[in-house]
PDB file of C-alpha atoms and ligand atoms in Angstrom:
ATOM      1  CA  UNK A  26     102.468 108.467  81.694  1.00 47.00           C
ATOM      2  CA  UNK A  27     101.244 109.680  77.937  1.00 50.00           C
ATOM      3  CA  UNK A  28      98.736 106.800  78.128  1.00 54.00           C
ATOM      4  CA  UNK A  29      97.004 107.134  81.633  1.00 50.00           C
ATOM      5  CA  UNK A  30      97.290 111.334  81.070  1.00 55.00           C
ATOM      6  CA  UNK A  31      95.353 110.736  77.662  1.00 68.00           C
ATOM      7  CA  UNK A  32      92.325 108.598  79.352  1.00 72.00           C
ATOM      8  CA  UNK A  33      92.255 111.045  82.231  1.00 68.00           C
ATOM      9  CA  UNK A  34      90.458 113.572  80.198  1.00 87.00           C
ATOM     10  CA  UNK A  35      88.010 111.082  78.699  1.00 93.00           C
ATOM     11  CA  UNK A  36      84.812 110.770  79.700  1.00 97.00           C
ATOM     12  CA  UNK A  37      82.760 107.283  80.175  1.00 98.00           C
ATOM     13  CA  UNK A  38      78.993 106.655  80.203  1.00 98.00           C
ATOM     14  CA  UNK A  39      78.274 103.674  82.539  1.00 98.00           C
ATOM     15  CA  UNK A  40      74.947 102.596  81.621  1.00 97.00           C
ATOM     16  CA  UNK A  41      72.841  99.974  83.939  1.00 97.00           C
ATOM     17  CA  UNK A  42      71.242  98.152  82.163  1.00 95.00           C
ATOM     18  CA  UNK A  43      67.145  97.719  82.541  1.00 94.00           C
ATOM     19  CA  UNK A  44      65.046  99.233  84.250  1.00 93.00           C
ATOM     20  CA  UNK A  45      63.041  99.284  87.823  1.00 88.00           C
ATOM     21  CA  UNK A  46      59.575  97.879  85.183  1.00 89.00           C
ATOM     22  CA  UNK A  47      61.511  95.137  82.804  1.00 91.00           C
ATOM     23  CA  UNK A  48      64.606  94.580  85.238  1.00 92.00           C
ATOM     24  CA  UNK A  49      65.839  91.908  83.062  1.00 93.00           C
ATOM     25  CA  UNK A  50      66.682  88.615  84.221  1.00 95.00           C
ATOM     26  CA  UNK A  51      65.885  86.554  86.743  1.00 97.00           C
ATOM     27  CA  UNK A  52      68.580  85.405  88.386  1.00 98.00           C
ATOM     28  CA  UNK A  53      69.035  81.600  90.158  1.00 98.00           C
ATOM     29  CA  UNK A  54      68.313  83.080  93.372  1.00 98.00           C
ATOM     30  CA  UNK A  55      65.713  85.418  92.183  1.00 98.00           C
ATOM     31  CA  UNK A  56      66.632  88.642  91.982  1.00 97.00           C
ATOM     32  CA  UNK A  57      66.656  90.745  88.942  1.00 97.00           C
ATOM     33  CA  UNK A  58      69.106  91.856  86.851  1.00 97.00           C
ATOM     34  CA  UNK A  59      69.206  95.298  87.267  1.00 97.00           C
ATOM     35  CA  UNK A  60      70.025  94.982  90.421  1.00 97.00           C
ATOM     36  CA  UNK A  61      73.452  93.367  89.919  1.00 98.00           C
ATOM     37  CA  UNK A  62      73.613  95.811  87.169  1.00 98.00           C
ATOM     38  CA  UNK A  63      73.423  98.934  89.109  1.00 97.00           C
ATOM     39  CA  UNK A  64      75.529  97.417  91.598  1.00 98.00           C
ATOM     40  CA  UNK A  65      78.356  96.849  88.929  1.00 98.00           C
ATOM     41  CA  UNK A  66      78.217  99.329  87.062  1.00 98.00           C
ATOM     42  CA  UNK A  67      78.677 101.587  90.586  1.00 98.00           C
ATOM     43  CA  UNK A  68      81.516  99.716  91.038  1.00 98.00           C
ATOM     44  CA  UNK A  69      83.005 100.678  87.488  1.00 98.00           C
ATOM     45  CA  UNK A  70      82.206 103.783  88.321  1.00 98.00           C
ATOM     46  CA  UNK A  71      84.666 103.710  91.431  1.00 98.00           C
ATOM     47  CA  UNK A  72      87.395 102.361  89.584  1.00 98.00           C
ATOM     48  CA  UNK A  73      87.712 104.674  86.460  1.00 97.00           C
ATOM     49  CA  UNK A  74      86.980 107.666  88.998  1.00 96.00           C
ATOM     50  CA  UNK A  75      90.022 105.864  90.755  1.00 96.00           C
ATOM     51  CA  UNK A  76      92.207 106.088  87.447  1.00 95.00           C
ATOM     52  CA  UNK A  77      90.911 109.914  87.041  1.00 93.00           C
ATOM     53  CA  UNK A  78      88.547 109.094  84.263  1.00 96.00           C
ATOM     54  CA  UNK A  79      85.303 110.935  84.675  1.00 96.00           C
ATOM     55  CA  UNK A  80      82.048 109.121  84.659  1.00 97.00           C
ATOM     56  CA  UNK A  81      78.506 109.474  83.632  1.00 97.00           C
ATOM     57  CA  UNK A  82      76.058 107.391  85.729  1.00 97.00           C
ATOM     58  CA  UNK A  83      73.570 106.173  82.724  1.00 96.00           C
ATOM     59  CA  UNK A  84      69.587 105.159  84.243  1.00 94.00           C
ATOM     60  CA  UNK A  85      70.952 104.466  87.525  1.00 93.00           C
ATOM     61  CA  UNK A  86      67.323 105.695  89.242  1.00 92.00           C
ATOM     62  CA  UNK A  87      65.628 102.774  87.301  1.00 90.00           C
ATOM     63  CA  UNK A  88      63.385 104.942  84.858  1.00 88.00           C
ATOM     64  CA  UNK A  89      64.300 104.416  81.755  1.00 85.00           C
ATOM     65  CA  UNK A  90      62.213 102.434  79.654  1.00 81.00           C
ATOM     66  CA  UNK A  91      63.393 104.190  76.272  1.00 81.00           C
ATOM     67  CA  UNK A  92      66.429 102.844  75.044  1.00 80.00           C
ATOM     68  CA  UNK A  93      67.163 105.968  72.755  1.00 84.00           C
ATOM     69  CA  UNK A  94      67.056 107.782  76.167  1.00 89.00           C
ATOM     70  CA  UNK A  95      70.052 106.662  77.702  1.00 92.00           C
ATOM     71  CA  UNK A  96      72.454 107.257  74.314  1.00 89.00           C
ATOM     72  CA  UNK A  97      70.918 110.853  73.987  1.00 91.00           C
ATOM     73  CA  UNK A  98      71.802 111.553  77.392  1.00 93.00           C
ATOM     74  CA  UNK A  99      75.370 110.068  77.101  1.00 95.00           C
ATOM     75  CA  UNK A 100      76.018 112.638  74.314  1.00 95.00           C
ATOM     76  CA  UNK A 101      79.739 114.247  74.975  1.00 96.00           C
ATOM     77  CA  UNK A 102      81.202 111.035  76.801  1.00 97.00           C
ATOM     78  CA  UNK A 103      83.756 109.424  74.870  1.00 97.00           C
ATOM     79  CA  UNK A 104      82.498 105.572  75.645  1.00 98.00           C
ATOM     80  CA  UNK A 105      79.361 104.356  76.311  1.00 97.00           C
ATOM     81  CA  UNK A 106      79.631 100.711  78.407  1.00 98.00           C
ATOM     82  CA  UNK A 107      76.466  99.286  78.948  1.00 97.00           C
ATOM     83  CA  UNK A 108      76.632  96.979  82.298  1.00 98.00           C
ATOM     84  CA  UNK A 109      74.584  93.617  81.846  1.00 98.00           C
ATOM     85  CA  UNK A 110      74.289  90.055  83.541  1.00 98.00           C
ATOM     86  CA  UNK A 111      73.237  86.866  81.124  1.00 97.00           C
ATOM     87  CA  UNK A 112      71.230  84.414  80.638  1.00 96.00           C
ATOM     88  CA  UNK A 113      69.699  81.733  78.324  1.00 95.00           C
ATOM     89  CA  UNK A 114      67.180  80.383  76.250  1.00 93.00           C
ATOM     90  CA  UNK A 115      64.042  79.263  77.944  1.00 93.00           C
ATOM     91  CA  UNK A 116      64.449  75.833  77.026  1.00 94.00           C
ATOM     92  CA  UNK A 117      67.945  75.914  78.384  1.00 95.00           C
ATOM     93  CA  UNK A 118      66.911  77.299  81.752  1.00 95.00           C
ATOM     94  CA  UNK A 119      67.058  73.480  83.367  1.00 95.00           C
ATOM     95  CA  UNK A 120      70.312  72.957  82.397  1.00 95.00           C
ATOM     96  CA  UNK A 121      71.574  76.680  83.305  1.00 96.00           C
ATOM     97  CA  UNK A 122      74.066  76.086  85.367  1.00 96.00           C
ATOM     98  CA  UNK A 123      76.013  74.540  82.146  1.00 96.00           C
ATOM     99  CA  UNK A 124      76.577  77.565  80.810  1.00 96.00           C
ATOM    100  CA  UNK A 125      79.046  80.071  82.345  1.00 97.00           C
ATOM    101  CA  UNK A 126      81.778  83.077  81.793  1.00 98.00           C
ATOM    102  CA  UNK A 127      81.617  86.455  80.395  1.00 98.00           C
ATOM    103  CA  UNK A 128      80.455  88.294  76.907  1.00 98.00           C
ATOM    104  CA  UNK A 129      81.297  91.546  74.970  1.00 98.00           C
ATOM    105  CA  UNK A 130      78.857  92.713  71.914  1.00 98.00           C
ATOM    106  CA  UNK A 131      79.797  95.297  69.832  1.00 98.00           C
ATOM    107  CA  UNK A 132      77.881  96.482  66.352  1.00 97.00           C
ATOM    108  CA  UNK A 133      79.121  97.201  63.528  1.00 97.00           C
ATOM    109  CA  UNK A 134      76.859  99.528  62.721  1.00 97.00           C
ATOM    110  CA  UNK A 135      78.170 102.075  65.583  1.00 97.00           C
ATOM    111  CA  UNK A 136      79.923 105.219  64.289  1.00 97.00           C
ATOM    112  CA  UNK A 137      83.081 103.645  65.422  1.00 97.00           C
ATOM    113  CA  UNK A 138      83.347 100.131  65.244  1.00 97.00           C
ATOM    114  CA  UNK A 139      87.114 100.342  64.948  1.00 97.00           C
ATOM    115  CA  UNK A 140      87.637 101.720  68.576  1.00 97.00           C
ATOM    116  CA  UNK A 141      84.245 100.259  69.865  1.00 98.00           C
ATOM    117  CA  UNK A 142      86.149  96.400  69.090  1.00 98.00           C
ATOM    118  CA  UNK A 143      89.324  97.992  70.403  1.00 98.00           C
ATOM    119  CA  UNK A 144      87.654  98.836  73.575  1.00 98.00           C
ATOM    120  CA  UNK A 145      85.759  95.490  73.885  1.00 98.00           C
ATOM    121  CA  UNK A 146      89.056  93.709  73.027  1.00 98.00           C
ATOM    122  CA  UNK A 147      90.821  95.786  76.123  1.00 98.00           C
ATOM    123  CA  UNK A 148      88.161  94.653  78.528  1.00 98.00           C
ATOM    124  CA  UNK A 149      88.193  90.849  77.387  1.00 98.00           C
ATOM    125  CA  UNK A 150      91.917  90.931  77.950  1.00 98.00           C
ATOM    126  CA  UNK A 151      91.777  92.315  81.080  1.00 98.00           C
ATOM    127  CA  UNK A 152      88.871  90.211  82.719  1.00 98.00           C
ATOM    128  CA  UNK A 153      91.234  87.362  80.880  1.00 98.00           C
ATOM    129  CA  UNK A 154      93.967  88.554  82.781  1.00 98.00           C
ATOM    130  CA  UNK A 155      91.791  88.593  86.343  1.00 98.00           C
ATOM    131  CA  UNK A 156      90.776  84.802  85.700  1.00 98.00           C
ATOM    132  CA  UNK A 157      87.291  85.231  84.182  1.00 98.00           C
ATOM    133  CA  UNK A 158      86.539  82.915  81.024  1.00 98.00           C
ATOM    134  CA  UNK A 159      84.543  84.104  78.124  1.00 98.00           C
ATOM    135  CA  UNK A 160      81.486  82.414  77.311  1.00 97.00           C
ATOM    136  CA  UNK A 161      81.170  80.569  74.251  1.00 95.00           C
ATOM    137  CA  UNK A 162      77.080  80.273  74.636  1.00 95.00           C
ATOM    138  CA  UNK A 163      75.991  83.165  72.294  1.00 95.00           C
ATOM    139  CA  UNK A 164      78.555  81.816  69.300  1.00 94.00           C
ATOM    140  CA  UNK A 165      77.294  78.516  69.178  1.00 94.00           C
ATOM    141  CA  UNK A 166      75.180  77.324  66.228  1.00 92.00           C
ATOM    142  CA  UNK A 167      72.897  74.876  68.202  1.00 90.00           C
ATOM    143  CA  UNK A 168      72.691  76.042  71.535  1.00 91.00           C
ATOM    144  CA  UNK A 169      73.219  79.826  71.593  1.00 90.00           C
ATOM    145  CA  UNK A 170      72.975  82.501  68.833  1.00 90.00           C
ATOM    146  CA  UNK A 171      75.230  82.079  66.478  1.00 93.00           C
ATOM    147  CA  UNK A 172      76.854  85.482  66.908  1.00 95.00           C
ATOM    148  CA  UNK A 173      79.749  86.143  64.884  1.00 96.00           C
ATOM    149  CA  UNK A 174      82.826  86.667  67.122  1.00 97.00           C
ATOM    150  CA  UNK A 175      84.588  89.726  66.904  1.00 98.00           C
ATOM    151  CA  UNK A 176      87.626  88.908  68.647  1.00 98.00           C
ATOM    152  CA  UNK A 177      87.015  85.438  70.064  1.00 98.00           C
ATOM    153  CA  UNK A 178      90.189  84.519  72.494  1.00 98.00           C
ATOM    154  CA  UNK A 179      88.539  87.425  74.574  1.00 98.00           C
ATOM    155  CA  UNK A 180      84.695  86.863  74.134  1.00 98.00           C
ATOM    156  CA  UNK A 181      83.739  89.891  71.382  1.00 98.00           C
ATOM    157  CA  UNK A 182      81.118  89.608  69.672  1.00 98.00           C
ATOM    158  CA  UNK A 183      78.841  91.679  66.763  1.00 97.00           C
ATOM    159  CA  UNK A 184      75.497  92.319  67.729  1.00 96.00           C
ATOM    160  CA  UNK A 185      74.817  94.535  64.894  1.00 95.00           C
ATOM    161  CA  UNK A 186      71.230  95.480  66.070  1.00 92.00           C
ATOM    162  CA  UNK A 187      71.760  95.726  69.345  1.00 92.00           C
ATOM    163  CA  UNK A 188      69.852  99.088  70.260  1.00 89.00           C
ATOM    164  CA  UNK A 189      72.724 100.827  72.634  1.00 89.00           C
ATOM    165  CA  UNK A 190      75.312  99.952  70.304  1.00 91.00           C
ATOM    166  CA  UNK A 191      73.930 101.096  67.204  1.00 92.00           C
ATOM    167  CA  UNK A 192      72.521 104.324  68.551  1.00 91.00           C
ATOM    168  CA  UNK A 193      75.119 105.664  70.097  1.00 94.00           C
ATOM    169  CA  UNK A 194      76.838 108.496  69.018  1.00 95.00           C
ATOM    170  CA  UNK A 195      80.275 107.585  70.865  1.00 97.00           C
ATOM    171  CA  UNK A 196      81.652 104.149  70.871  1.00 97.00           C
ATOM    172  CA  UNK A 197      79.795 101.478  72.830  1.00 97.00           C
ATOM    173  CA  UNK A 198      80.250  98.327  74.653  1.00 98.00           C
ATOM    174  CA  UNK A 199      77.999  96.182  75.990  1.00 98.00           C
ATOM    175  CA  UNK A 200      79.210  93.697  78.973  1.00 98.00           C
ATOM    176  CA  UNK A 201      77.719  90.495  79.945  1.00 98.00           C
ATOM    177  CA  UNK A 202      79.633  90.246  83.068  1.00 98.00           C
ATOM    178  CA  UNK A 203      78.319  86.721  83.972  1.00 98.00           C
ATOM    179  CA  UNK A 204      75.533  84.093  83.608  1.00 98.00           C
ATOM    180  CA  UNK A 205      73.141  84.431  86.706  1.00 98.00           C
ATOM    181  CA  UNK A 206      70.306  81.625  85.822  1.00 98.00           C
ATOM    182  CA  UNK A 207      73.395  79.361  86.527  1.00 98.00           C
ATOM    183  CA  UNK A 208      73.426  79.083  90.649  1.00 98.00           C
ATOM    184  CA  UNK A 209      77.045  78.888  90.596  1.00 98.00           C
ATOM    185  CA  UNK A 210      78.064  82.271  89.003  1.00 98.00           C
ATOM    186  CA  UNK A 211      74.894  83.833  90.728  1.00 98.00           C
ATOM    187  CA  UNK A 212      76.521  83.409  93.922  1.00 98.00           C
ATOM    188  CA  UNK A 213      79.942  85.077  92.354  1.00 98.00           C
ATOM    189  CA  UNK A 214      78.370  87.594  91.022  1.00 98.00           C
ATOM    190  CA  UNK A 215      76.743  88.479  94.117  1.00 98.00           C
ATOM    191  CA  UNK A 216      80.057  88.524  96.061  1.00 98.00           C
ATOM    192  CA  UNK A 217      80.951  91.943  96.359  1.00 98.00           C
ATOM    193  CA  UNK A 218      84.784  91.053  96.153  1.00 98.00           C
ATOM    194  CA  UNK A 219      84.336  89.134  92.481  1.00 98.00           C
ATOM    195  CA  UNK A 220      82.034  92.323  91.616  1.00 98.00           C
ATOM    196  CA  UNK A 221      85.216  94.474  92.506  1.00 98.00           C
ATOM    197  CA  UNK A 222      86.975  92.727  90.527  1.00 98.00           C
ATOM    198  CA  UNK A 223      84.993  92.518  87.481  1.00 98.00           C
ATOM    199  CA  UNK A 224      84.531  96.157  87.791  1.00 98.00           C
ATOM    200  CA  UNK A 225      88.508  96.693  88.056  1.00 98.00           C
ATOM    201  CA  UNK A 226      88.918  94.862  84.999  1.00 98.00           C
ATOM    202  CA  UNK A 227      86.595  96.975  83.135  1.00 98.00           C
ATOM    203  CA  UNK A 228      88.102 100.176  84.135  1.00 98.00           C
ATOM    204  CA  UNK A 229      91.524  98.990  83.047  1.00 98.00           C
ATOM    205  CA  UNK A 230      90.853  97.855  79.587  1.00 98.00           C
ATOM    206  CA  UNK A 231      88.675 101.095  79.258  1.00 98.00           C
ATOM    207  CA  UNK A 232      91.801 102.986  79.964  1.00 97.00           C
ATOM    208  CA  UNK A 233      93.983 101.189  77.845  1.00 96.00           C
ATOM    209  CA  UNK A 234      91.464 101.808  74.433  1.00 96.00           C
ATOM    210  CA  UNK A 235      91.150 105.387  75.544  1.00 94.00           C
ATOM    211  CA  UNK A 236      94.893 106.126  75.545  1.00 89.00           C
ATOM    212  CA  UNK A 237      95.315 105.121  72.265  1.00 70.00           C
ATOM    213  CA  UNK A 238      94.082 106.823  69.089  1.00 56.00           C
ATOM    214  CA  UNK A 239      92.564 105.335  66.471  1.00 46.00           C
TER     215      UNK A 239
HETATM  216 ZN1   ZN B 586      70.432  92.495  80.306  1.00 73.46          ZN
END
């Protein structure tokens, strides 16, 4: 009861990632990223709002090209989880469909990184717990990035740089909720039940880091 009446006065930036000009990806069956985006992250929306959490609806409409746009107008919210789909390297588009699962990126170089890790952490554990696999893509030394992990049993990662993490003013997340140049998980992703799913997940470990304090 303490922890789900804590959350319940939290509020949560849900930020789709991209935008209607540079929508991202392009996914196996050619679509574009933001459009799975938006679709997820209006499912997230529907589960926190299910689990009382309020919600702020982050460059839904597609117009916003700035990225210091969408932090500024997250100000207030207590999380900021910005909603993405992955990819890979050019050279690795032919073999796409190798690579598979989910990623969380955190910086260190957010104002919180404690509770921005503890937050990513919650949401790897939960997807865990609802079957999804973390990728191991952006870790690796030869194929992917080499990004440190944060917490690796649940796919957290630093991304130091990365613009939405650093900037905001709140903790922040960003979610990689599956790799859609590989034709498999493009067809999962697009399966509004898996989406639910994913976005259920989410809104759990999002309530579990905001009913603790630290
Ligand atoms: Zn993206």
């Amino acid at each position: 009861m303490t922890l789900a009446f804590s959350a319940a006065s939290k509020e949560i930036a849900v930020d789709v990632g991209h935008y209607a000009a540079e929508p991202g990806v392009i996914s196996a069956s050619g679509r574009p990223e933001f459009e799975y985006n938006l679709a997820l992250a209006l499912d997230v929306r529907t589960e926190l709002e299910n689990l009382q959490i309020q919600t702020r609806l982050i460059g839904e409409k597609g117009d916003y090209a700035a990225l210091g746009q969408r932090t500024r107008e997250a100000k207030g919210a207590d999380l900021f989880v910005s909603i993405h789909h992955d990819s890979v390297k050019e050279r690795l588009l032919p073999q796409a469909d190798r690579f598979a699962g989910f990623s969380l990126f955190i910086s260190r170089l957010n104002p919180f990184p404690r509770k921005s890790l503890a937050c990513a952490s919650a949401i790897g554990v939960r997807m865990r717990e609802s079957g999804f696999v973390p990728s191991r893509y952006h870790a690796d030394p030869v194929l992917g990035e080499s990004r440190p992990f944060a917490d690796e049993a649940n796919g957290v990662h630093y991304y130091d740089n990365l613009a939405v993490a650093r900037s905001a003013p709140m903790p922040s997340v960003l979610v990689e909720a599956g790799v859609i140049v590989n034709r498999e998980e493009d067809r999962r992703m697009l399966d509004p039940e898996v989406r639910r799913r994913i976005a259920s997940a989410v809104a759990a470990g999002v309530r579990a880091c905001m009913g603790k304090e630290q």
